[in-house]
Amino acid sequence: MLKIHNKQKGKNTSNISVKIFIFLFFIGTASNVIGQEKYEVISTSRLNVRNKPTTNSSIIGTLNPHEQIDVYSIIDSWAKISYRSRMAYVSSKYIRKIEIKENIPIVTEYQEESNPITSEPEETETPKTIYNESTKNDYIGIDFVPSIYGGFTNFVSNNVSPKGNIGFGIDFAFQFIANQPISFIPKDYYMEASLGYSLKGSGAFPLHYITMKLSPIGYRYMLSDFMLWGKIGAYTGYTFSTIETQSHSFDTNIDIGILCEIGVEYERIGVGFSYERGLTNVCNSKLKLNNQCVFLNLSYRLFNLK
């Protein structure tokens, strides 16, 4: 009877241990769930997610701006989060707690730490950019873009074919860029105004112009590390040339025309092709001559004014 009693006692002890283990397991799980809090990513670019709370650890993913995450704890400026069904870490500097108040829409406030780590590394992802990213939250950016160009220039005539010439010039342009959508204006739309010099005309009659150009319609498209762009507009030029021959007198000093341009830019350096077509005759005789040019352009986005 004593042996049977001891066996029964052993079984009871084993059952109690199993129940205690299950109870503690659920308590631990519940505490983890209860300990989760909703946070929002506040970085201006994607936030790196790491497998350990150190910048030397590997990056296992990224979080988008304003993305909501579950945070378990914050220790030494690193937040322990749930990321794709696993534990991971992000810099707590770039997240903020979301507080939900009863009968009040969700509001957010920046998280404050009692002992911030001043030596904490910048943990936002920093992709390559074509233009100054510090202005991307502004509605309008202003860029200064000097350029040089050269190519083929000639007169378009109604009854002769003048010999072509090599033309060239230089422009100093300001671009007004929509960094954010504004009313009906889409993002990355831009306008451009420039002042410069150009050599046009034919081989026998070169004309030197002081030019002003205005391109009210321009658009740029970001493609990985490259930026594609295009613009259309108009130009006007004034020349001091007073070329005269036995049969023709070139005394029209103003040249007005249209232009279009396409190009690609990488690391602020741009290459493009432009076409210019004059609408005013540069000759006052019966011989009608209009400027026509095809140029190769090289530009550099020098700086951003905002």
PDB file of C-alpha atoms in Angstrom, residues 129-131 264-271 299-302:
ATOM      1  CA  THR A 129      19.823  61.464 -54.681  1.00  0.00           C
ATOM      2  CA  ILE A 130      19.957  63.680 -57.717  1.00  0.00           C
ATOM      3  CA  TYR A 131      19.106  66.905 -55.970  1.00  0.00           C
ATOM      4  CA  VAL A 264      19.229  62.618 -68.341  1.00  0.00           C
ATOM      5  CA  GLU A 265      21.022  63.583 -65.130  1.00  0.00           C
ATOM      6  CA  TYR A 266      23.285  61.596 -62.798  1.00  0.00           C
ATOM      7  CA  GLU A 267      24.897  62.952 -59.630  1.00  0.00           C
ATOM      8  CA  ARG A 268      23.919  66.518 -60.659  1.00  0.00           C
ATOM      9  CA  ILE A 269      25.586  66.233 -64.099  1.00  0.00           C
ATOM     10  CA  GLY A 270      23.132  66.393 -67.000  1.00  0.00           C
ATOM     11  CA  VAL A 271      23.357  65.597 -70.717  1.00  0.00           C
ATOM     12  CA  SER A 299      24.655  71.030 -67.382  1.00  0.00           C
ATOM     13  CA  TYR A 300      25.489  70.894 -63.705  1.00  0.00           C
ATOM     14  CA  ARG A 301      22.986  71.375 -60.895  1.00  0.00           C
ATOM     15  CA  LEU A 302      25.192  73.691 -58.878  1.00  0.00           C
TER      16      LEU A 302
END
